[in-house]
């Protein structure tokens, strides 16, 4: 069901994609024209007749700036260019030669267009240039970054100078890059726009995942055919109940809680199985298992985890399960596993699976390969990595999710999608999307319980 779209490229992949276009008969100049005019269309709508200051650098990003400035000037916008460097590339020199408008040293105006550096940034801006960018951003009402905000190293989404400005809009050229969707740089971008320049299907490091396309149950569906999910509870059954409530609203036909110490107040629809765990796990109708929320970290909890992972049923591990997990527990498994760690749990997994140091995406992929699990690395920029090398990045979800219990809700949603028969990767991506959409629908200051209530409308939006 998951329909992958929107590739995200490293800087090297972007260069290669550009080279492929050039090899097929384009020139850097025609690409710059396409990128610059596309960006100018967006800025024209933003500036709505207000004055524009374009800061240009030495490379092709600076060249884009001249194309943008000339395009806006011809439409009648008051434009000034501040050239921080002379253009060094042939295409940028041509763009400067074609610019017929004014130059300025230090300008005040309404809209600041940062075309100093894009993906060619190789080091920090340094004090003088960074001051210049900060100063210009502070003296304009609106700030727009071309391709990337200057000072951002894209592949690691790293701002290389302190206190760089935040932009109202970032216009990505040709394809998305890592920094557009990964923290911490992602925070600087404001609204993100993409100007296509003709790049087709190309090698990419990740994809931005889209709205899932869910379906109404088939005419002859019954509760088992829609999937039986069991949440294996532990010492603090409340978290398991929260996950179960989320799971009941996320597609599975039947949700059970395996717990010998269930809380006193329970939703009537939730079936509790108090029997011995091994016995409960013998049910051949189980289509997925989830363990972790409220599991606890005792020896008994560890035994429950080992027993659960010992059954070859698609399984989601969250929270305490990720802390207790040891690689040996996964030996011999054929069914998919999903891990849903937050940053702290992820660090423990890196240690447990002896994952080599490296860039964030690279390290997540190493963990996925070493464990055989789909990793859902939660946070403001949730990233999903699969053992087969696929990586998907979630569009940003509301920061109101930063409240206790929302991780249990996510675990329930993803496990429910897994129970419906989705692949682990699809279950993870659909679940993260539903969770983020439920948070949008829930509005401000919600509790985890209120987030659960919003899942229904998020689900309905995907039908
Ligand atoms: N890739 C594509 O398909 C397209 C790319 N275009 C533009 O080209 C840009 C990439 O162009 P370039 O590779 O020329 O890179 P940039 O224009 O980002 O900058 C490269 C230049 O800046 C210098 N430099 C890097 N960091 C510096 C620092 N901290 N201080 C001083 N100098 C520094 C480099 O030595 C080089 O001379 C993209 O971001 C985009 O804006 C568009 O023109 C057209 C299409
Ligand atoms: N600032 C944020 N912006 C967007 N989503 C966030 C933010 N902080 C947390 N989240 C999301 O909220 C959930 C929190 O999960 P977790 O830390 O496991 O919480 P808990 O253990 O309390 O349930 C995750 O899905 C995470 O991606």
Coordinates of C-alpha atoms and ligand atoms in Angstrom, one line a residue:
X1 CA 0.0 0.0 0.0
X2 CA 2.8 2.3 0.8
X3 CA 3.4 4.4 -2.3
X4 CA 7.0 5.8 -2.1
X5 CA 7.5 9.3 -3.6
X6 CA 9.8 12.2 -3.3
X7 CA 13.4 11.0 -3.1
X8 CA 15.9 12.7 -0.7
X9 CA 19.4 13.0 -2.1
X10 CA 22.8 13.4 -0.6
X11 CA 25.0 16.2 -2.1
X12 CA 27.0 13.6 -4.1
X13 CA 23.7 12.0 -5.4
X14 CA 22.5 15.5 -6.4
X15 CA 25.7 16.1 -8.3
X16 CA 25.3 12.7 -10.1
X17 CA 21.7 13.5 -10.9
X18 CA 22.7 16.8 -12.4
X19 CA 25.5 15.1 -14.3
X20 CA 23.0 12.7 -15.8
X21 CA 20.9 15.6 -17.0
X22 CA 24.0 17.2 -18.5
X23 CA 25.0 14.0 -20.2
X24 CA 21.6 13.8 -21.8
X25 CA 22.0 17.2 -23.4
X26 CA 21.2 19.8 -20.8
X27 CA 23.8 22.4 -19.7
X28 CA 24.4 23.9 -16.2
X29 CA 23.1 27.1 -17.7
X30 CA 19.7 25.6 -18.8
X31 CA 19.4 23.9 -15.4
X32 CA 20.2 27.2 -13.6
X33 CA 17.6 29.0 -15.7
X34 CA 15.0 26.4 -14.9
X35 CA 15.8 26.4 -11.2
X36 CA 16.1 30.2 -10.9
X37 CA 12.8 30.9 -12.8
X38 CA 11.0 28.3 -10.7
X39 CA 12.3 29.8 -7.5
X40 CA 11.4 33.3 -8.8
X41 CA 7.8 32.2 -9.4
X42 CA 7.6 31.3 -5.7
X43 CA 9.3 34.4 -4.5
X44 CA 7.1 36.6 -6.7
X45 CA 4.1 35.2 -4.9
X46 CA 5.8 35.7 -1.5
X47 CA 7.0 39.3 -2.2
X48 CA 3.8 40.5 -3.8
X49 CA 5.4 43.7 -5.0
X50 CA 7.6 44.3 -1.9
X51 CA 11.4 45.0 -2.2
X52 CA 13.7 42.1 -2.5
X53 CA 17.4 41.8 -1.6
X54 CA 19.4 38.9 -3.1
X55 CA 22.7 37.9 -1.4
X56 CA 24.8 36.0 -3.9
X57 CA 27.9 33.8 -3.5
X58 CA 30.6 32.5 -5.7
X59 CA 29.1 29.2 -7.0
X60 CA 26.0 28.1 -8.9
X61 CA 23.8 28.9 -5.9
X62 CA 24.9 32.5 -6.4
X63 CA 24.2 32.1 -10.1
X64 CA 20.6 31.0 -9.2
X65 CA 20.4 34.3 -7.2
X66 CA 21.2 36.4 -10.3
X67 CA 18.6 34.5 -12.3
X68 CA 16.0 35.0 -9.6
X69 CA 16.9 38.7 -9.3
X70 CA 16.7 39.3 -13.0
X71 CA 13.4 37.4 -13.3
X72 CA 11.8 39.4 -10.5
X73 CA 13.2 42.7 -11.9
X74 CA 11.6 42.0 -15.2
X75 CA 8.3 41.5 -13.5
X76 CA 8.6 44.8 -11.9
X77 CA 9.7 43.9 -8.3
X78 CA 12.2 46.3 -6.7
X79 CA 15.3 44.2 -6.5
X80 CA 18.9 44.7 -5.3
X81 CA 21.8 42.2 -5.4
X82 CA 24.5 42.1 -2.7
X83 CA 27.4 40.2 -4.2
X84 CA 29.4 38.8 -1.4
X85 CA 31.8 37.2 -3.9
X86 CA 32.5 37.5 -7.6
X87 CA 31.0 34.5 -9.5
X88 CA 33.5 31.8 -10.1
X89 CA 31.6 29.3 -12.3
X90 CA 30.9 29.9 -15.9
X91 CA 27.1 29.6 -15.5
X92 CA 27.1 32.0 -12.5
X93 CA 29.2 34.5 -14.5
X94 CA 26.7 34.3 -17.3
X95 CA 23.9 34.8 -14.9
X96 CA 25.6 37.9 -13.4
X97 CA 26.2 39.3 -16.9
X98 CA 22.5 39.0 -17.7
X99 CA 21.4 40.7 -14.5
X100 CA 20.4 44.3 -15.5
X101 CA 19.4 45.5 -12.0
X102 CA 21.0 47.4 -9.1
X103 CA 23.7 46.3 -6.8
X104 CA 23.9 47.3 -3.1
X105 CA 26.4 46.9 -0.3
X106 CA 24.1 46.6 2.7
X107 CA 20.4 46.7 2.1
X108 CA 17.3 46.9 4.1
X109 CA 14.1 45.7 2.5
X110 CA 11.1 43.5 2.8
X111 CA 12.3 40.1 1.5
X112 CA 15.8 38.6 1.9
X113 CA 16.8 35.9 -0.6
X114 CA 19.8 33.9 0.6
X115 CA 21.6 32.7 -2.5
X116 CA 25.1 32.7 -0.9
X117 CA 25.8 28.9 -0.7
X118 CA 23.7 25.9 -1.4
X119 CA 24.8 22.3 -1.6
X120 CA 28.4 23.3 -2.4
X121 CA 29.1 24.5 1.1
X122 CA 32.3 22.8 2.2
X123 CA 33.0 24.5 5.5
X124 CA 31.4 26.9 8.0
X125 CA 30.7 30.5 6.9
X126 CA 33.1 32.0 9.5
X127 CA 32.3 35.0 11.7
X128 CA 32.2 37.7 9.0
X129 CA 30.0 36.0 6.5
X130 CA 27.7 34.5 9.2
X131 CA 27.3 38.0 10.7
X132 CA 26.4 39.3 7.3
X133 CA 23.7 36.7 6.8
X134 CA 22.3 37.2 10.3
X135 CA 22.4 41.0 9.8
X136 CA 20.5 40.8 6.5
X137 CA 18.0 38.3 7.9
X138 CA 17.3 40.6 10.8
X139 CA 16.7 43.6 8.6
X140 CA 14.1 42.0 6.3
X141 CA 10.6 41.0 7.1
X142 CA 10.7 37.7 5.3
X143 CA 13.7 35.4 4.6
X144 CA 13.9 32.9 1.8
X145 CA 16.7 30.4 1.4
X146 CA 17.6 29.1 -2.1
X147 CA 18.2 25.4 -2.1
X148 CA 19.6 25.4 1.4
X149 CA 20.1 28.1 4.1
X150 CA 23.7 29.2 3.8
X151 CA 25.9 27.6 6.5
X152 CA 24.1 24.2 6.5
X153 CA 25.9 21.0 5.7
X154 CA 23.2 19.0 4.0
X155 CA 24.1 15.3 4.4
X156 CA 24.3 15.6 8.2
X157 CA 21.7 18.3 8.4
X158 CA 24.2 20.3 10.4
X159 CA 24.3 24.1 10.8
X160 CA 28.1 24.8 10.8
X161 CA 27.9 28.3 12.4
X162 CA 26.1 29.3 15.6
X163 CA 22.8 31.2 15.6
X164 CA 22.1 31.1 11.8
X165 CA 18.8 32.6 10.9
X166 CA 15.6 30.7 10.6
X167 CA 13.9 31.2 7.2
X168 CA 10.2 31.6 6.3
X169 CA 10.6 29.5 3.2
X170 CA 13.3 27.3 1.7
X171 CA 13.1 26.6 -2.0
X172 CA 14.8 23.3 -2.8
X173 CA 16.1 23.0 -6.3
X174 CA 15.8 19.7 -8.3
X175 CA 15.2 17.4 -5.4
X176 CA 15.0 17.3 -1.6
X177 CA 18.2 17.0 0.3
X178 CA 18.7 15.5 3.8
X179 CA 18.9 18.9 5.6
X180 CA 15.4 19.7 4.4
X181 CA 13.9 16.9 6.5
X182 CA 16.4 16.1 9.2
X183 CA 17.1 17.8 12.5
X184 CA 18.7 20.0 13.5
X185 CA 18.8 21.9 10.2
X186 CA 15.2 21.1 9.4
X187 CA 14.1 23.6 12.0
X188 CA 15.6 26.5 10.0
X189 CA 13.7 25.8 6.8
X190 CA 10.3 27.3 7.4
X191 CA 7.9 26.3 4.6
X192 CA 9.5 24.0 2.1
X193 CA 9.0 24.3 -1.7
X194 CA 10.5 22.1 -4.4
X195 CA 11.3 23.3 -7.9
X196 CA 11.7 20.4 -10.3
X197 CA 14.4 20.7 -12.9
X198 CA 13.8 17.5 -14.8
X199 CA 15.5 14.9 -12.5
X200 CA 13.8 11.5 -13.0
X201 CA 14.1 8.4 -10.8
X202 CA 17.6 8.5 -9.5
X203 CA 19.8 7.1 -6.7
X204 CA 18.7 8.5 -3.4
X205 CA 19.5 8.0 0.3
X206 CA 15.9 8.1 1.5
X207 CA 12.3 9.0 0.6
X208 CA 9.9 11.3 2.1
X209 CA 6.9 9.2 2.9
X210 CA 3.5 10.1 1.7
X211 CA -0.1 9.9 3.0
X212 CA -1.0 6.1 3.1
X213 CA -3.8 4.8 1.0
X214 CA -5.9 2.7 3.3
X215 CA -8.9 0.6 2.3
X216 CA -12.4 -0.2 3.7
X217 CA -12.5 -3.9 5.0
X218 CA -13.6 -6.3 2.3
X219 CA -17.3 -7.2 2.1
X220 CA -16.6 -10.7 3.7
X221 CA -14.1 -9.4 6.3
X222 CA -14.3 -10.8 9.8
X223 CA -12.3 -10.0 12.9
X224 CA -9.7 -12.6 12.4
X225 CA -9.2 -11.9 8.7
X226 CA -8.6 -8.3 9.6
X227 CA -5.8 -9.4 12.0
X228 CA -5.5 -10.5 15.6
X229 CA -3.0 -8.5 17.5
X230 CA -1.8 -9.4 21.0
X231 CA -0.1 -6.8 23.2
X232 CA 2.1 -8.5 25.7
X233 CA 1.7 -6.6 29.0
X234 CA 4.0 -6.5 31.9
X235 CA 4.5 -4.8 35.2
X236 CA 2.8 -1.5 34.4
X237 CA -0.2 -2.5 32.4
X238 CA -1.5 1.0 31.9
X239 CA 0.9 1.7 29.0
X240 CA -0.2 -1.6 27.3
X241 CA -3.8 -0.5 27.6
X242 CA -3.0 2.8 25.9
X243 CA -1.2 1.0 23.1
X244 CA -4.2 -1.4 22.8
X245 CA -6.6 1.5 22.5
X246 CA -4.6 2.9 19.7
X247 CA -4.4 -0.5 18.0
X248 CA -8.1 -1.0 18.2
X249 CA -8.5 2.2 16.0
X250 CA -5.8 1.4 13.5
X251 CA -7.1 -1.4 11.4
X252 CA -6.7 -4.8 13.2
X253 CA -9.9 -6.7 13.7
X254 CA -9.2 -8.0 17.1
X255 CA -6.9 -6.7 19.8
X256 CA -6.0 -8.6 23.0
X257 CA -3.9 -7.8 26.0
X258 CA -1.9 -10.6 27.5
X259 CA -1.7 -9.6 31.1
X260 CA -2.1 -11.4 34.5
X261 CA -2.3 -8.0 36.3
X262 CA -4.6 -5.8 34.1
X263 CA -5.6 -2.4 35.5
X264 CA -9.1 -2.2 37.1
X265 CA -10.7 0.1 34.6
X266 CA -10.5 -1.2 31.0
X267 CA -12.3 -0.4 27.8
X268 CA -15.1 -3.0 27.3
X269 CA -13.9 -3.9 23.8
X270 CA -10.5 -4.9 25.0
X271 CA -10.1 -8.6 25.6
X272 CA -7.8 -9.6 28.4
X273 CA -6.1 -13.0 28.4
X274 CA -4.8 -13.7 31.9
X275 CA -3.6 -17.2 31.1
X276 CA 0.1 -18.2 31.2
X277 CA 2.0 -16.3 28.5
X278 CA 3.3 -19.4 26.7
X279 CA -0.2 -20.8 26.5
X280 CA -1.7 -17.5 25.3
X281 CA 1.1 -17.3 22.6
X282 CA 0.1 -20.7 21.3
X283 CA -2.9 -19.2 19.5
X284 CA -2.2 -19.9 15.8
X285 CA -4.5 -17.1 14.8
X286 CA -2.2 -14.4 16.1
X287 CA -1.1 -12.2 13.2
X288 CA 1.1 -9.8 15.1
X289 CA 2.5 -9.3 18.6
X290 CA 3.7 -6.1 20.3
X291 CA 5.7 -5.9 23.5
X292 CA 7.4 -3.1 25.5
X293 CA 4.9 -0.5 26.7
X294 CA 4.7 -1.1 30.4
X295 CA 6.7 -4.3 30.2
X296 CA 9.2 -3.4 33.1
X297 CA 12.8 -4.5 33.2
X298 CA 12.7 -7.4 35.7
X299 CA 13.9 -10.9 35.1
X300 CA 10.2 -11.8 34.5
X301 CA 9.9 -9.1 31.9
X302 CA 13.0 -10.4 30.1
X303 CA 11.5 -13.9 30.1
X304 CA 8.2 -12.5 28.6
X305 CA 10.2 -10.8 25.9
X306 CA 12.2 -13.9 25.1
X307 CA 9.0 -16.0 25.0
X308 CA 7.4 -13.4 22.7
X309 CA 10.3 -13.2 20.3
X310 CA 10.5 -17.0 20.3
X311 CA 7.2 -17.2 18.4
X312 CA 7.8 -16.6 14.7
X313 CA 5.0 -14.0 14.4
X314 CA 5.5 -10.4 13.1
X315 CA 6.5 -8.5 16.3
X316 CA 6.9 -4.9 17.4
X317 CA 9.3 -4.1 20.2
X318 CA 9.1 -0.8 22.0
X319 CA 10.2 0.9 25.2
X320 CA 11.5 -1.6 27.9
X321 CA 11.6 -4.4 25.3
X322 CA 14.3 -2.4 23.5
X323 CA 16.3 -2.1 26.7
X324 CA 16.0 -5.8 27.6
X325 CA 16.6 -7.0 24.0
X326 CA 19.7 -9.0 23.2
X327 CA 20.7 -10.1 19.7
X328 CA 20.5 -13.8 20.6
X329 CA 16.7 -13.4 21.2
X330 CA 16.2 -12.8 17.5
X331 CA 18.1 -15.8 16.3
X332 CA 16.3 -18.1 14.0
X333 CA 13.4 -15.7 13.4
X334 CA 11.9 -15.4 9.9
X335 CA 9.0 -13.1 10.6
X336 CA 9.5 -9.4 10.5
X337 CA 10.4 -7.3 13.6
X338 CA 10.0 -3.6 14.1
X339 CA 11.8 -1.6 16.8
X340 CA 10.4 1.8 17.7
X341 CA 13.1 3.5 19.8
X342 CA 13.3 7.1 21.0
X343 CA 16.8 8.6 21.1
X344 CA 17.8 7.0 24.4
X345 CA 16.6 3.6 23.5
X346 CA 18.3 3.9 20.1
X347 CA 21.6 4.5 21.8
X348 CA 21.1 1.3 23.8
X349 CA 20.3 -0.6 20.6
X350 CA 23.5 0.7 18.9
X351 CA 25.4 -0.6 21.9
X352 CA 23.6 -4.0 22.1
X353 CA 24.0 -4.6 18.3
X354 CA 27.6 -3.1 18.3
X355 CA 26.7 -0.7 15.5
X356 CA 29.7 1.2 14.1
X357 CA 29.8 4.9 14.4
X358 CA 28.8 6.9 11.4
X359 CA 26.3 9.4 10.0
X360 CA 22.8 9.1 11.3
X361 CA 21.2 7.4 8.3
X362 CA 24.2 5.2 7.8
X363 CA 24.1 4.1 11.5
X364 CA 20.3 3.4 11.4
X365 CA 20.8 1.2 8.3
X366 CA 23.7 -0.6 10.0
X367 CA 21.4 -1.3 13.0
X368 CA 18.6 -2.5 10.7
X369 CA 21.0 -4.8 8.9
X370 CA 22.6 -6.2 12.0
X371 CA 19.2 -6.8 13.8
X372 CA 17.1 -7.7 10.7
X373 CA 14.5 -5.3 12.1
X374 CA 12.8 -2.2 10.6
X375 CA 13.9 0.7 12.8
X376 CA 11.5 3.5 13.6
X377 CA 13.9 6.2 15.1
X378 CA 11.4 8.5 16.8
X379 CA 11.7 12.2 17.4
X380 CA 10.9 15.5 15.7
X381 CA 12.2 13.9 12.5
X382 CA 11.1 10.3 12.7
X383 CA 13.2 8.1 10.3
X384 CA 12.4 4.6 9.3
X385 CA 15.2 2.3 8.1
X386 CA 14.8 -1.3 6.8
X387 CA 17.3 -4.1 6.5
X388 CA 17.0 -4.1 2.7
X389 CA 18.5 -0.6 2.7
X390 CA 15.3 1.5 2.3
X391 CA 15.0 4.6 4.4
X392 CA 12.0 6.8 4.7
X393 CA 11.7 10.1 6.5
X394 CA 8.4 11.4 7.9
X395 CA 7.2 14.8 7.2
X396 CA 7.5 16.7 10.5
X397 CA 4.7 16.0 13.0
X398 CA 3.4 18.5 15.6
X399 CA 5.7 19.1 18.5
X400 CA 2.7 18.7 20.8
X401 CA 3.6 15.0 20.5
X402 CA 6.3 15.6 23.1
X403 CA 4.2 14.3 25.9
X404 CA 4.3 11.1 27.9
X405 CA 2.4 8.1 26.4
X406 CA 2.4 9.2 22.7
X407 CA 5.1 6.6 22.0
X408 CA 2.8 3.8 23.4
X409 CA 0.1 5.1 21.1
X410 CA 2.5 4.9 18.1
X411 CA 3.5 1.4 19.1
X412 CA -0.2 0.4 19.1
X413 CA -0.9 1.9 15.7
X414 CA 2.1 0.4 14.0
X415 CA 1.5 -3.1 15.6
X416 CA -2.1 -2.9 14.4
X417 CA -1.0 -2.1 10.8
X418 CA 1.4 -5.1 11.1
X419 CA -1.5 -7.3 12.2
X420 CA -3.5 -6.3 9.2
X421 CA -0.9 -8.0 7.0
X422 CA 1.2 -5.0 5.9
X423 CA 5.0 -5.5 5.5
X424 CA 7.0 -4.2 8.4
X425 CA 8.2 -1.2 6.3
X426 CA 4.7 -0.3 5.2
X427 CA 3.3 -0.8 8.8
X428 CA 6.0 1.5 10.2
X429 CA 5.5 4.3 7.6
X430 CA 1.7 4.1 7.7
X431 CA 1.7 4.1 11.5
X432 CA 4.0 7.1 11.8
X433 CA 1.9 8.9 9.3
X434 CA -1.4 8.1 11.1
X435 CA 0.2 9.1 14.4
X436 CA 1.4 12.5 13.0
X437 CA -2.0 13.1 11.3
X438 CA -3.8 12.2 14.5
X439 CA -1.7 14.8 16.3
X440 CA -2.6 17.4 13.7
X441 CA -6.3 16.6 14.2
X442 CA -6.0 16.7 18.0
X443 CA -4.8 20.3 17.9
X444 CA -2.9 21.8 20.8
X445 CA -2.0 20.4 24.3
X446 CA -3.5 17.0 23.9
X447 CA -2.9 14.0 26.2
X448 CA -2.0 10.6 24.9
X449 CA -5.6 9.5 25.5
X450 CA -6.9 12.4 23.4
X451 CA -4.4 11.5 20.7
X452 CA -6.0 8.0 20.6
X453 CA -9.4 9.6 20.0
X454 CA -8.0 11.5 17.0
X455 CA -6.8 8.3 15.3
X456 CA -10.2 7.6 13.8
X457 CA -10.3 10.8 11.8
X458 CA -6.7 10.4 10.8
X459 CA -7.6 7.0 9.5
X460 CA -10.7 8.2 7.7
X461 CA -8.6 10.8 6.0
X462 CA -6.6 8.0 4.3
X463 CA -9.6 6.0 3.0
Ligands
LIG1 N1 22.4 20.4 -8.7 C1 21.6 20.9 -9.6 O1 20.9 20.2 -10.4 C2 21.5 22.4 -9.8 C3 22.2 23.2 -8.9 N2 22.0 24.5 -8.9 C4 22.6 25.3 -7.8 O2 23.9 25.0 -7.6 C5 24.2 24.9 -6.2 C6 25.5 24.1 -6.0 O3 26.4 24.9 -6.7 P1 27.9 24.8 -6.4 O4 28.4 23.4 -6.4 O5 28.6 25.8 -7.2 O6 27.9 25.3 -4.8 P2 27.6 26.6 -4.0 O7 27.1 27.7 -4.9 O8 26.8 26.2 -2.9 O9 29.0 27.1 -3.5 C7 30.2 26.6 -4.1 C8 31.4 27.6 -3.9 O10 31.5 28.1 -2.6 C9 32.8 27.8 -2.1 N3 32.6 27.6 -0.7 C10 32.0 26.5 -0.1 N4 31.8 26.8 1.2 C11 32.4 28.0 1.5 C12 32.5 28.8 2.6 N5 32.1 28.4 3.8 N6 33.1 30.0 2.6 C13 33.5 30.5 1.3 N7 33.4 29.7 0.2 C14 32.8 28.5 0.3 C15 33.3 26.6 -2.9 O11 34.7 26.5 -2.8 C16 32.7 26.9 -4.3 O12 33.5 27.9 -4.9 C17 22.9 24.3 -5.6 O13 22.8 24.5 -4.3 C18 21.9 25.0 -6.5 O14 21.6 26.2 -5.8 C19 21.2 25.2 -9.9 O15 22.0 26.2 -10.4 C20 20.8 24.4 -11.0 C21 20.6 22.9 -10.8
LIG2 N1 9.2 17.6 19.3 C1 8.6 16.7 18.7 N2 8.0 16.8 17.4 C2 7.3 15.8 16.8 N3 7.1 14.6 17.4 C3 7.7 14.4 18.6 C4 8.4 15.4 19.3 N4 8.8 14.8 20.5 C5 8.3 13.6 20.5 N5 7.6 13.3 19.4 C6 7.0 12.0 19.0 O1 6.2 11.6 20.2 C7 6.4 10.2 20.4 C8 7.1 10.0 21.8 O2 7.5 8.7 22.0 P1 8.3 8.3 23.3 O3 9.4 9.1 23.6 O4 8.5 6.8 23.2 O5 7.2 8.6 24.5 P2 6.5 7.7 25.6 O6 7.5 6.7 26.0 O7 6.2 8.7 26.7 O8 5.3 7.1 25.1 C9 7.3 9.7 19.3 O9 6.4 9.2 18.2 C10 8.0 10.9 18.8 O10 8.3 10.9 17.4

